Coordinates of N, CA and C in Angstrom, one line a residue:
M1 N 1.0 -1.2 0.1 CA 0.0 0.0 0.0 C 0.7 1.1 0.0
N2 N 0.7 2.2 -0.9 CA 1.6 3.2 -0.8 C 1.3 4.2 0.4
Q3 N 2.5 5.2 0.6 CA 2.1 5.9 1.5 C 1.2 6.9 2.0
K4 N 0.6 7.6 0.6 CA -0.4 8.4 0.7 C -1.8 7.6 1.2
I5 N -1.7 6.3 0.6 CA -3.0 5.4 1.0 C -3.0 5.3 2.6
E6 N -1.7 4.6 3.0 CA -1.6 4.4 4.2 C -1.9 5.4 5.4
D7 N -2.0 6.9 4.9 CA -1.9 8.0 5.7 C -3.6 8.1 5.8
K8 N -4.3 8.1 4.8 CA -5.6 8.1 4.6 C -6.1 7.1 5.5
V9 N -6.0 5.9 5.6 CA -6.4 4.7 6.4 C -6.2 5.2 7.9
T10 N -4.8 5.6 8.0 CA -4.5 6.0 9.4 C -5.3 7.2 9.9
V11 N -5.7 8.1 9.3 CA -6.5 9.2 9.6 C -7.9 8.7 10.1
I12 N -8.5 7.8 9.2 CA -9.8 7.3 9.6 C -9.6 6.5 10.7
K13 N -8.5 5.7 10.8 CA -8.3 4.7 11.8 C -8.2 5.8 13.4
E14 N -7.3 6.8 13.3 CA -7.3 7.7 14.6 C -8.6 8.2 14.9
S15 N -9.5 8.4 13.9 CA -11.0 9.4 14.1 C -11.6 8.2 14.9
L16 N -11.7 7.4 14.2 CA -12.7 6.1 14.8 C -12.2 5.7 16.4
H17 N -10.8 6.0 16.3 CA -10.2 5.5 18.0 C -10.5 6.6 18.9
T18 N -10.6 7.7 18.2 CA -10.9 9.1 19.1 C -12.4 8.8 19.6
A19 N -13.3 8.5 18.8 CA -14.6 8.4 18.9 C -15.0 7.1 19.9
G20 N -13.9 6.5 20.4 CA -14.3 5.5 21.2 C -14.6 4.0 20.7
L21 N -14.4 4.0 19.4 CA -14.8 2.7 19.0 C -13.8 1.6 18.7
D22 N -14.3 0.2 18.7 CA -13.4 -1.0 19.0 C -12.8 -1.2 17.6
I23 N -11.5 -0.9 17.2 CA -10.8 -1.4 16.0 C -9.5 -2.3 16.2
S24 N -9.5 -3.0 14.9 CA -8.4 -3.8 15.2 C -7.6 -3.7 13.8
E25 N -6.4 -3.9 13.7 CA -5.7 -4.0 12.3 C -6.3 -5.2 11.4
Q26 N -6.4 -5.0 9.9 CA -6.7 -6.1 9.0 C -5.5 -5.7 7.7
K27 N -5.5 -6.7 7.1 CA -4.5 -6.4 5.8 C -5.2 -5.5 4.8
N28 N -4.6 -4.6 4.4 CA -4.9 -3.5 3.6 C -5.9 -2.5 4.5
G29 N -6.2 -2.7 5.6 CA -7.1 -1.5 6.3 C -7.3 -2.0 7.6
I30 N -8.6 -1.8 8.1 CA -8.9 -1.7 9.7 C -10.2 -2.5 9.6
R31 N -10.6 -3.0 11.0 CA -12.0 -3.4 11.2 C -12.5 -3.0 12.5
L32 N -13.9 -2.4 12.2 CA -14.6 -1.9 13.5 C -15.5 -2.7 13.7
K33 N -15.4 -3.0 15.1 CA -16.2 -4.1 15.9 C -17.8 -3.3 16.5
L34 N -18.9 -3.6 15.9 CA -20.0 -3.1 16.3 C -20.7 -3.6 17.5
D35 N -21.2 -2.9 18.3 CA -22.0 -3.6 19.5 C -22.9 -4.4 19.2
S36 N -23.6 -4.7 17.8 CA -24.3 -5.8 17.5 C -23.8 -7.1 17.1
G37 N -22.4 -7.0 17.0 CA -21.7 -8.3 17.0 C -21.1 -8.1 15.6
Y38 N -21.9 -7.4 14.4 CA -21.2 -7.4 13.2 C -19.8 -6.4 13.2
H39 N -19.4 -6.1 12.0 CA -18.1 -5.5 12.1 C -18.1 -4.8 10.5
I40 N -17.5 -3.5 10.4 CA -17.4 -2.9 9.2 C -15.5 -3.1 9.1
D41 N -15.6 -3.5 7.5 CA -14.3 -3.5 7.3 C -13.8 -2.4 6.3
I42 N -12.6 -1.4 6.6 CA -12.6 -0.4 5.9 C -11.1 -0.8 5.3
F43 N -11.1 -0.8 4.1 CA -9.8 -1.1 3.3 C -9.7 -0.5 1.9
T44 N -8.5 -0.8 1.2 CA -8.3 -0.3 -0.2 C -8.3 -1.3 -0.9
L45 N -8.8 -0.8 -2.2 CA -8.9 -1.8 -3.4 C -7.6 -1.9 -4.0
T46 N -7.2 -3.2 -4.6 CA -5.9 -3.4 -5.2 C -6.0 -2.6 -6.4
N47 N -7.2 -2.7 -7.3 CA -7.4 -2.1 -8.7 C -7.5 -0.7 -8.8
S48 N -7.8 -0.3 -7.4 CA -8.0 1.2 -7.4 C -7.8 1.6 -6.0
P49 N -6.3 1.8 -5.9 CA -5.8 2.1 -4.6 C -6.1 3.4 -3.9
G50 N -6.5 4.4 -5.0 CA -6.8 5.4 -4.3 C -8.3 5.7 -3.6
Q51 N -8.8 4.4 -3.8 CA -10.5 4.5 -3.0 C -10.4 3.5 -1.9
I52 N -10.9 4.4 -0.8 CA -11.3 3.7 0.5 C -12.8 3.0 0.5
R53 N -12.9 1.8 0.6 CA -14.3 1.0 0.8 C -14.5 0.5 2.1
A54 N -15.7 0.6 2.5 CA -16.3 0.3 3.6 C -17.1 -1.0 3.5
R55 N -17.0 -2.3 3.9 CA -18.0 -3.3 3.8 C -18.6 -4.0 5.1
I56 N -19.7 -4.3 5.0 CA -20.5 -4.8 6.3 C -21.2 -6.0 5.7
K57 N -21.0 -7.1 6.6 CA -21.8 -8.5 6.2 C -23.2 -8.6 7.0
I58 N -23.8 -8.8 6.8 CA -25.3 -8.8 7.6 C -26.0 -10.4 7.3
E59 N -26.4 -11.0 8.6 CA -27.1 -12.1 8.6 C -28.4 -11.8 8.8
E60 N -29.4 -11.0 8.2 CA -30.3 -10.6 8.5 C -31.7 -10.9 7.1
P61 N -32.6 -12.1 7.2 CA -33.1 -12.3 6.0 C -34.2 -11.3 5.7
D62 N -34.6 -10.5 6.9 CA -36.0 -9.6 6.4 C -35.4 -8.3 5.8
P63 N -35.9 -8.0 4.6 CA -35.1 -6.7 3.9 C -35.3 -5.5 4.7
L64 N -36.4 -5.3 5.4 CA -36.7 -4.1 5.9 C -35.8 -3.6 7.2
R65 N -35.9 -4.9 7.9 CA -34.8 -4.8 8.9 C -33.5 -4.6 8.8
R66 N -33.2 -5.5 7.6 CA -31.5 -5.4 7.3 C -31.4 -3.8 6.8
Q67 N -32.1 -3.3 6.0 CA -32.0 -1.9 5.5 C -32.0 -0.7 6.5
A68 N -32.7 -1.1 7.5 CA -32.9 -0.1 8.8 C -31.5 -0.2 9.4
Y69 N -31.0 -1.4 9.3 CA -29.6 -1.9 10.2 C -28.5 -1.1 9.4
V70 N -28.6 -1.1 8.2 CA -27.7 -0.6 7.2 C -27.6 0.8 7.5
E71 N -28.6 1.4 7.4 CA -28.7 2.8 7.3 C -28.3 3.4 8.9
S72 N -28.6 2.9 9.9 CA -28.2 3.0 11.2 C -26.6 3.0 11.3
T73 N -26.1 1.8 10.6 CA -24.5 1.7 10.6 C -23.7 2.9 10.0
Q74 N -24.6 3.2 8.7 CA -24.0 4.4 8.0 C -23.9 5.6 8.6
N75 N -25.1 6.0 9.3 CA -25.3 7.2 10.3 C -24.4 7.1 11.4
S76 N -24.1 5.9 12.0 CA -23.2 5.8 13.0 C -21.8 6.2 12.5
L77 N -21.2 5.6 11.4 CA -20.0 5.8 10.8 C -19.9 7.3 10.4
S78 N -20.9 7.7 9.7 CA -20.8 9.4 9.2 C -20.3 10.2 10.4
R79 N -21.1 9.9 11.5 CA -21.0 10.8 12.7 C -19.5 10.7 13.1
A80 N -18.9 9.3 13.3 CA -17.8 9.2 13.9 C -16.8 9.6 13.0
L81 N -17.1 10.0 11.7 CA -15.9 10.4 10.8 C -16.3 11.9 10.5
N82 N -17.4 12.5 11.1 CA -17.6 14.1 10.7 C -16.6 14.8 10.6
G83 N -16.4 15.6 9.4 CA -15.2 16.4 9.5 C -14.3 15.7 8.8
V84 N -13.9 14.5 8.7 CA -12.7 13.8 8.1 C -13.0 13.2 7.0
A85 N -14.1 12.4 6.9 CA -14.2 11.8 5.6 C -16.0 11.6 5.2
S86 N -16.3 11.6 4.2 CA -17.7 11.5 3.7 C -17.8 10.1 3.6
V87 N -19.1 9.5 4.1 CA -19.4 8.1 3.8 C -20.7 7.9 2.7
E88 N -20.7 7.3 1.5 CA -21.6 7.2 0.4 C -22.5 6.0 1.2
P89 N -23.9 6.1 0.6 CA -24.7 5.2 1.0 C -24.2 4.0 0.8
F90 N -24.5 3.0 1.7 CA -23.9 1.5 1.3 C -25.0 0.8 0.4
H91 N -24.7 0.1 -0.4 CA -25.5 -0.5 -1.4 C -24.9 -2.0 -1.3
M92 N -26.1 -2.8 -1.4 CA -25.8 -4.4 -1.5 C -25.1 -4.9 -2.6
S93 N -24.0 -5.5 -2.5 CA -23.1 -6.0 -3.7 C -23.3 -7.5 -4.2
R94 N -23.9 -8.4 -3.0 CA -23.8 -9.7 -3.4 C -24.4 -10.5 -1.9
E95 N -25.3 -11.6 -2.3 CA -25.7 -12.2 -1.2 C -25.3 -13.8 -1.4
V96 N -24.6 -14.4 -0.3 CA -24.0 -15.7 -0.3 C -24.5 -16.5 0.9
G97 N -25.5 -17.4 0.8 CA -25.5 -18.7 1.8 C -26.4 -17.5 2.9
G98 N -27.0 -16.7 2.8 CA -27.9 -16.0 3.9 C -27.1 -14.8 4.6
E99 N -25.7 -14.7 4.0 CA -25.0 -13.4 4.4 C -25.1 -12.4 3.0
Y100 N -25.3 -11.3 3.6 CA -25.5 -10.2 2.8 C -24.5 -9.0 2.9
F101 N -23.9 -8.8 1.7 CA -22.8 -7.9 1.8 C -23.0 -6.5 1.2
Y102 N -22.8 -5.6 2.0 CA -22.8 -4.0 1.5 C -21.6 -3.4 1.3
N103 N -21.5 -2.4 0.4 CA -20.2 -1.7 0.3 C -20.6 -0.1 0.4
S104 N -19.6 0.7 0.6 CA -19.7 2.1 0.5 C -18.3 2.5 0.3
V105 N -18.3 3.8 -0.2 CA -16.8 4.5 -0.6 C -16.7 5.6 0.7
L106 N -15.5 5.6 0.9 CA -15.2 6.7 1.9 C -14.4 7.7 1.2
E107 N -14.7 9.0 1.4 CA -14.0 10.1 0.6 C -13.3 10.9 1.5
L108 N -12.1 11.0 1.7 CA -11.6 11.9 2.9 C -11.6 13.4 2.6
E109 N -11.8 14.0 3.4 CA -11.9 15.4 3.2 C -10.7 16.0 3.2
D110 N -10.6 17.1 2.4 CA -9.3 17.6 2.3 C -8.8 18.4 3.4
I111 N -7.6 18.2 3.9 CA -7.1 18.4 5.2 C -5.8 18.9 4.9
C112 N -5.4 20.3 4.8 CA -4.0 20.6 4.5 C -3.1 20.5 5.8
S113 N -1.8 20.0 5.6 CA -0.9 19.6 6.6 C 0.5 19.7 6.3
D114 N 1.0 20.4 7.0 CA 2.8 20.6 6.6 C 3.2 19.1 6.5
N115 N 2.8 18.0 7.2 CA 3.3 16.8 7.2 C 3.0 16.0 6.2
E116 N 1.9 16.4 5.5 CA 1.2 15.6 4.3 C 2.2 15.2 3.2
P117 N 1.9 13.7 2.9 CA 3.1 13.2 1.7 C 3.0 13.9 0.7
I118 N 4.3 13.9 0.0 CA 4.4 14.6 -1.2 C 4.1 13.7 -2.4
E119 N 3.3 13.7 -3.4 CA 3.1 12.8 -4.5 C 4.1 13.1 -5.5
V120 N 4.9 12.1 -6.0 CA 5.8 12.3 -6.9 C 5.2 12.0 -8.4
S121 N 5.5 12.7 -9.3 CA 4.8 12.4 -10.7 C 5.7 11.5 -11.5
R122 N 4.9 10.8 -12.3 CA 5.6 9.8 -13.4 C 7.1 10.3 -13.9
D123 N 6.9 11.6 -14.3 CA 8.2 12.4 -14.8 C 9.3 12.4 -14.1
A124 N 8.8 12.6 -12.8 CA 9.9 12.5 -11.6 C 10.4 11.3 -11.5
V125 N 9.7 10.4 -11.4 CA 10.1 9.1 -11.3 C 11.0 8.5 -12.4
E126 N 10.8 9.2 -13.8 CA 11.6 8.7 -15.0 C 12.9 9.3 -14.9
V127 N 13.1 10.7 -14.2 CA 14.1 11.4 -14.1 C 14.7 10.8 -12.8
L128 N 14.3 10.2 -11.8 CA 15.3 9.6 -10.6 C 15.8 8.3 -11.4
D129 N 15.0 7.5 -12.2 CA 15.6 6.4 -12.7 C 16.9 6.4 -13.5
D130 N 17.2 7.8 -14.0 CA 18.2 8.0 -14.9 C 19.5 8.5 -13.9
S131 N 19.2 8.6 -12.8 CA 20.2 8.7 -11.6 C 20.7 7.4 -10.9
E132 N 21.6 7.8 -10.2 CA 22.1 6.7 -9.1 C 20.8 6.4 -8.0
P133 N 20.2 5.4 -8.0 CA 19.1 5.0 -7.0 C 19.8 5.1 -5.5
A134 N 19.0 6.0 -4.4 CA 19.4 5.5 -3.3 C 18.9 4.3 -2.9
N135 N 19.6 3.9 -1.7 CA 19.3 2.4 -1.0 C 17.9 2.0 -0.9
D136 N 17.4 3.0 -0.5 CA 15.7 3.0 0.1 C 14.9 2.5 -1.3
L137 N 15.5 3.3 -2.4 CA 14.6 3.5 -3.5 C 14.9 2.1 -4.2
V138 N 16.0 1.5 -4.1 CA 16.2 0.1 -4.2 C 15.6 -1.0 -3.8
V139 N 15.4 -1.0 -2.5 CA 14.7 -1.8 -1.6 C 13.3 -1.8 -2.2
D140 N 12.8 -0.5 -2.2 CA 11.2 -0.3 -2.6 C 10.9 -1.2 -4.1
A141 N 12.0 -0.8 -4.8 CA 11.8 -1.5 -6.1 C 11.9 -2.8 -6.2
A142 N 12.7 -3.4 -5.4 CA 12.6 -4.9 -5.3 C 11.5 -5.4 -4.9
A143 N 11.0 -4.7 -3.7 CA 9.7 -5.3 -3.4 C 8.6 -5.0 -4.2
E144 N 8.6 -4.2 -5.1 CA 7.5 -3.9 -5.9 C 7.4 -4.9 -7.2
F145 N 8.6 -5.3 -7.6 CA 8.8 -6.2 -8.8 C 9.2 -7.5 -8.3
E146 N 9.0 -8.1 -7.3 CA 9.5 -9.2 -6.9 C 8.7 -10.3 -7.5
F147 N 8.8 -11.1 -8.3 CA 8.0 -12.1 -8.9 C 7.5 -13.2 -8.1
D148 N 6.3 -13.2 -8.2 CA 5.6 -14.4 -7.4 C 5.6 -15.8 -7.7
F149 N 6.9 -16.4 -8.2 CA 6.8 -17.8 -8.6 C 7.7 -18.6 -8.0
D150 N 7.7 -18.4 -6.6 CA 8.2 -19.2 -5.6 C 7.4 -20.8 -5.8
L151 N 8.4 -21.7 -5.7 CA 7.7 -23.1 -5.8 C 7.4 -23.6 -4.4
K152 N 6.5 -24.3 -4.5 CA 6.3 -24.9 -3.1 C 7.0 -26.6 -3.2
E153 N 6.8 -27.2 -2.2 CA 7.4 -28.6 -1.9 C 6.8 -29.5 -3.1
D154 N 5.5 -29.2 -3.5 CA 4.8 -30.3 -4.4 C 5.3 -29.7 -5.8
N155 N 6.0 -28.5 -6.0 CA 6.4 -28.1 -7.3 C 5.3 -27.5 -7.9
Q156 N 4.5 -26.9 -7.2 CA 3.1 -26.0 -7.8 C 3.3 -24.7 -7.8
L157 N 3.0 -23.9 -8.6 CA 3.2 -22.4 -8.3 C 2.4 -21.7 -7.4
K158 N 3.2 -21.0 -6.7 CA 2.3 -20.1 -5.7 C 1.2 -19.2 -6.4
I159 N 0.0 -19.3 -5.7 CA -0.9 -18.4 -6.3 C -0.6 -16.8 -6.0
V160 N -0.9 -16.0 -7.2 CA -0.4 -14.8 -7.3 C -1.5 -13.7 -6.5
K161 N -1.1 -13.1 -5.3 CA -1.9 -12.6 -4.5 C -2.7 -11.5 -5.0
T162 N -2.3 -10.8 -6.0 CA -2.9 -9.5 -6.6 C -4.0 -10.2 -7.3
L163 N -3.7 -11.1 -8.0 CA -4.8 -12.0 -8.9 C -6.0 -12.4 -8.1
A164 N -5.6 -12.8 -6.9 CA -6.8 -13.6 -5.8 C -7.6 -12.1 -5.4
E165 N -6.9 -11.3 -5.1 CA -7.4 -10.1 -4.7 C -8.4 -9.6 -5.5
E166 N -7.9 -9.5 -6.9 CA -8.8 -9.0 -8.1 C -10.3 -9.7 -8.3
A167 N -10.0 -11.2 -7.9 CA -11.0 -12.0 -8.3 C -12.1 -11.8 -7.2
I168 N -11.7 -11.5 -6.2 CA -12.7 -11.2 -4.8 C -13.5 -10.0 -5.3
E169 N -12.7 -8.8 -5.4 CA -13.3 -7.6 -5.9 C -14.2 -7.7 -7.1
K170 N -13.9 -8.4 -8.1 CA -15.1 -8.7 -9.1 C -16.0 -9.5 -8.8
L171 N -15.9 -10.4 -8.0 CA -17.0 -11.3 -7.6 C -17.9 -10.3 -6.8
E172 N -17.5 -9.5 -6.0 CA -18.2 -8.6 -5.1 C -19.4 -7.9 -5.8
T173 N -19.1 -7.6 -7.1 CA -20.1 -7.0 -7.9 C -21.2 -7.8 -8.5
V174 N -21.1 -9.0 -8.2 CA -22.0 -10.1 -8.9 C -22.7 -10.9 -7.7
D175 N -24.0 -11.1 -8.3 CA -24.7 -12.0 -7.4 C -24.9 -13.5 -8.0
A176 N -25.6 -14.1 -7.6 CA -25.9 -15.9 -7.8 C -26.4 -15.7 -9.3
K177 N -27.5 -15.0 -9.6 CA -28.2 -15.0 -10.9 C -27.3 -14.8 -11.9
M178 N -26.4 -13.6 -11.7 CA -25.6 -13.1 -12.8 C -24.5 -14.0 -13.3
L179 N -24.0 -14.9 -12.2 CA -23.1 -15.8 -12.2 C -23.8 -17.1 -13.1
R180 N -24.9 -17.4 -12.6 CA -25.5 -18.4 -13.6 C -25.8 -18.2 -15.0
R181 N -26.4 -17.1 -15.1 CA -26.4 -16.6 -16.6 C -25.1 -16.6 -17.4
S182 N -24.0 -16.2 -16.6 CA -22.8 -16.0 -17.4 C -22.4 -17.3 -17.7
L183 N -22.4 -18.4 -16.7 CA -21.9 -19.9 -17.1 C -23.1 -20.4 -18.2
D184 N -24.3 -20.0 -18.3 CA -25.1 -20.6 -19.0 C -24.9 -20.3 -20.4
M185 N -24.3 -19.0 -20.6 CA -24.2 -18.1 -21.9 C -22.8 -18.8 -22.4
M186 N -21.9 -19.6 -21.8 CA -20.7 -20.6 -22.0 C -21.1 -21.7 -22.5
S187 N -22.3 -22.0 -22.6 CA -23.0 -23.5 -22.5 C -22.5 -24.6 -21.6
L188 N -22.3 -24.5 -20.6 CA -21.6 -25.3 -19.4 C -22.9 -26.0 -19.0
K189 N -23.1 -27.2 -19.0 CA -24.2 -28.1 -18.6 C -23.9 -27.8 -17.0
R190 N -25.1 -28.1 -16.4 CA -25.3 -28.0 -14.9 C -24.1 -29.1 -14.0
S191 N -24.1 -30.3 -14.8 CA -23.3 -31.0 -14.1 C -21.7 -31.0 -14.6
S192 N -21.5 -30.2 -15.1 CA -19.9 -29.6 -15.4 C -19.2 -29.5 -14.4
A193 N -18.0 -30.1 -14.4 CA -17.0 -30.0 -13.5 C -16.5 -28.5 -13.3
V194 N -16.1 -28.0 -14.2 CA -15.4 -26.4 -14.4 C -16.8 -25.7 -13.9
R195 N -17.9 -25.9 -14.2 CA -19.2 -24.8 -13.8 C -19.3 -25.1 -12.2
L196 N -19.3 -26.5 -11.9 CA -19.4 -26.7 -10.3 C -18.3 -26.3 -9.6
A197 N -17.1 -26.3 -10.1 CA -15.9 -25.6 -9.4 C -15.9 -24.2 -9.5
V198 N -16.2 -23.4 -10.5 CA -16.7 -22.0 -10.4 C -17.5 -21.5 -9.4
T199 N -18.7 -22.2 -9.5 CA -19.6 -21.9 -8.6 C -19.4 -22.1 -6.8
R200 N -18.5 -23.0 -6.7 CA -18.0 -23.3 -5.4 C -17.1 -22.3 -4.8
I201 N -16.3 -21.8 -5.9 CA -15.4 -20.9 -5.7 C -15.9 -19.4 -5.4
F202 N -17.0 -19.2 -6.1 CA -17.9 -18.0 -5.8 C -18.3 -17.9 -4.7
R203 N -18.8 -19.0 -4.0 CA -19.3 -18.9 -2.7 C -18.2 -18.9 -1.6
S204 N -17.1 -19.0 -2.0 CA -15.8 -18.8 -1.1 C -15.3 -17.6 -1.2
A205 N -15.6 -16.8 -2.2 CA -14.8 -15.5 -2.5 C -14.9 -14.4 -1.3
M206 N -14.4 -14.6 0.2 CA -14.5 -13.7 1.0 C -13.3 -13.0 1.3
E207 N -12.3 -14.0 1.5 CA -11.2 -13.3 1.8 C -10.0 -14.0 0.8
V208 N -9.0 -13.3 0.9 CA -8.0 -14.0 0.1 C -7.5 -15.6 0.0
E209 N -7.4 -15.7 1.5 CA -7.0 -17.0 2.0 C -8.0 -18.2 1.6
E210 N -9.3 -17.6 1.7 CA -10.2 -18.6 1.4 C -10.4 -18.9 0.1
I211 N -10.4 -17.7 -1.1 CA -10.2 -18.3 -2.3 C -9.2 -18.8 -2.9
E212 N -8.3 -18.6 -2.1 CA -6.9 -19.5 -2.5 C -7.1 -21.1 -2.4
Q213 N -7.6 -21.2 -1.5 CA -8.0 -22.7 -0.7 C -9.1 -23.5 -1.5
A214 N -9.8 -22.5 -1.9 CA -11.0 -23.2 -2.7 C -10.6 -23.4 -4.1
I215 N -9.6 -22.5 -4.7 CA -9.1 -22.9 -6.0 C -8.2 -24.1 -6.1
Q216 N -7.3 -24.4 -4.8 CA -6.5 -25.4 -4.7 C -7.2 -26.8 -4.7
N217 N -8.6 -26.7 -4.0 CA -9.3 -27.5 -3.7 C -10.3 -28.2 -5.4
E218 N -10.5 -27.2 -5.8 CA -11.3 -27.4 -6.9 C -10.5 -27.7 -8.2
A219 N -9.4 -27.5 -8.0 CA -8.2 -27.9 -9.3 C -8.1 -29.1 -9.2
K220 N -7.9 -29.7 -8.0 CA -7.7 -31.3 -8.0 C -9.0 -31.8 -8.5
K221 N -10.3 -31.5 -8.7 CA -11.2 -32.0 -9.3 C -11.4 -32.2 -10.7
I222 N -10.6 -31.1 -11.3 CA -10.6 -31.2 -13.1 C -9.7 -32.0 -13.4
V223 N -9.7 -33.5 -13.6 CA -8.5 -34.1 -13.9 C -9.0 -35.0 -15.3
T224 N -10.1 -35.0 -15.8 CA -10.3 -35.7 -17.0 C -9.7 -34.8 -18.3
P225 N -9.3 -35.5 -19.4 CA -8.8 -34.4 -20.6 C -10.3 -33.6 -21.0
E226 N -11.3 -34.3 -21.1 CA -12.6 -33.3 -21.2 C -12.6 -32.2 -20.5
D227 N -12.5 -32.4 -19.1 CA -12.6 -31.2 -18.3 C -11.6 -30.2 -18.5
R228 N -10.3 -30.6 -18.8 CA -9.4 -29.7 -18.9 C -9.5 -28.9 -20.2
M229 N -10.1 -29.6 -21.2 CA -10.4 -28.9 -22.4 C -11.5 -27.9 -22.3
E230 N -12.2 -28.1 -21.5 CA -13.6 -27.4 -21.0 C -13.0 -26.1 -20.4
L231 N -12.1 -26.4 -19.4 CA -11.6 -25.1 -18.9 C -10.7 -24.3 -19.9
Q232 N -10.1 -24.9 -20.6 CA -9.3 -24.0 -21.6 C -10.2 -23.1 -22.5
A233 N -11.4 -23.6 -22.9 CA -12.5 -22.8 -23.5 C -13.2 -21.8 -22.7
V234 N -13.3 -22.1 -21.3 CA -13.9 -21.1 -20.6 C -12.9 -19.8 -20.5
K235 N -11.6 -20.3 -20.3 CA -10.6 -19.2 -20.0 C -10.8 -18.3 -21.3
A236 N -10.9 -18.8 -22.5 CA -10.9 -18.1 -23.6 C -12.2 -17.2 -23.8
L237 N -13.3 -17.8 -23.5 CA -14.4 -17.2 -23.3 C -14.7 -16.1 -22.3
S238 N -14.0 -16.2 -21.1 CA -14.0 -15.2 -19.9 C -13.0 -14.0 -20.1
T239 N -12.5 -14.2 -21.0 CA -11.5 -12.9 -21.1 C -11.9 -11.5 -21.1
N240 N -11.4 -10.8 -20.0 CA -12.0 -9.5 -19.8 C -13.4 -9.3 -19.0
G241 N -14.1 -10.6 -18.7 CA -15.2 -10.4 -18.0 C -14.8 -10.7 -16.6
F242 N -15.9 -10.8 -15.6 CA -15.8 -10.6 -14.2 C -15.2 -11.9 -13.9
L243 N -15.4 -13.0 -14.6 CA -15.1 -14.3 -14.1 C -13.2 -14.7 -14.4
A244 N -13.1 -13.4 -15.3 CA -11.4 -13.7 -15.9 C -10.5 -14.3 -14.7
P245 N -10.3 -13.3 -13.6 CA -9.5 -13.6 -12.6 C -9.7 -15.1 -12.0
V246 N -11.0 -15.3 -11.4 CA -11.0 -16.5 -11.0 C -10.8 -17.9 -12.0
V247 N -11.0 -17.7 -13.2 CA -10.7 -18.5 -14.5 C -9.2 -18.9 -14.5
D248 N -8.3 -17.5 -14.5 CA -6.9 -17.6 -14.6 C -6.3 -18.3 -13.4
L249 N -7.0 -18.1 -12.2 CA -6.3 -18.8 -11.2 C -6.4 -20.0 -11.2
L250 N -8.0 -20.6 -11.5 CA -8.0 -22.1 -11.9 C -7.2 -23.0 -12.6
W251 N -7.2 -22.0 -13.8 CA -6.4 -22.6 -14.8 C -4.9 -22.7 -14.5
Q252 N -4.3 -21.7 -13.8 CA -2.9 -22.0 -13.4 C -2.8 -22.9 -12.7
E253 N -3.6 -23.1 -11.6 CA -3.4 -24.3 -10.6 C -3.5 -25.6 -11.1
V254 N -4.5 -25.9 -12.2 CA -5.0 -27.2 -12.8 C -3.4 -27.4 -13.7
F255 N -2.9 -26.3 -14.6 CA -1.9 -26.7 -15.4 C -0.7 -26.5 -15.0
N256 N -0.3 -26.4 -13.5 CA 1.0 -25.9 -13.1 C 1.9 -26.9 -13.3
D257 N 1.9 -28.1 -13.3 CA 2.8 -29.3 -13.6 C 3.2 -29.5 -14.9
E258 N 2.4 -28.7 -16.1 CA 2.8 -28.7 -17.3 C 3.5 -27.8 -17.9
Y259 N 4.0 -26.8 -16.7 CA 4.5 -25.6 -17.2 C 5.7 -25.3 -16.3

């Protein structure tokens, strides 16, 4: 996470802490625990790092009670961040197994500070590249461009974190009906091993670790030549669609031993 975004999340964290709320550190952000037992995750997006998102997961089947709870949560968060950040209305992104996910975008208000990080333009970066880099720049560049092709003991490639995060972000914008329609358009039978694998992965798309584990589990079930040919076809058909990162991860895991 770059320094500018880290500072934004830190400002939000400190404001919530000042309001006396229960906060814990999470990957790419923070988690705010609510008195109801639910929590709000506040984090940055991999494919849009300048955006701060808030997400709540609710297990309430009644839509009116659920909406009332969402609005109450939004009002409480807005009050806690008054003068610091605006909170857009929460909108439901998906429902999985009786759990309803709502997302909102937080916009940090302009606050001038002598300590505000300086943003370096791309032109400036190119100029720095022509000069002898400082030690810190060398370390940062190494971390940024480190290839994620570490081999496990079973000689399978490690799943790329950024692709797994992208898969989750894509699937958060899709519901079960949209997924079924997309799979139907690919002419996948309901009994198709690839279709069943993608559907189960969709239901597991909560956290990076969970989707990685689901990918590995489902890849072991795609073993016949017919299933593998079907996966190849789905990969070609899903290019640039919301299923692209999921299918790419599944394809990578299935065909690791061949490359």
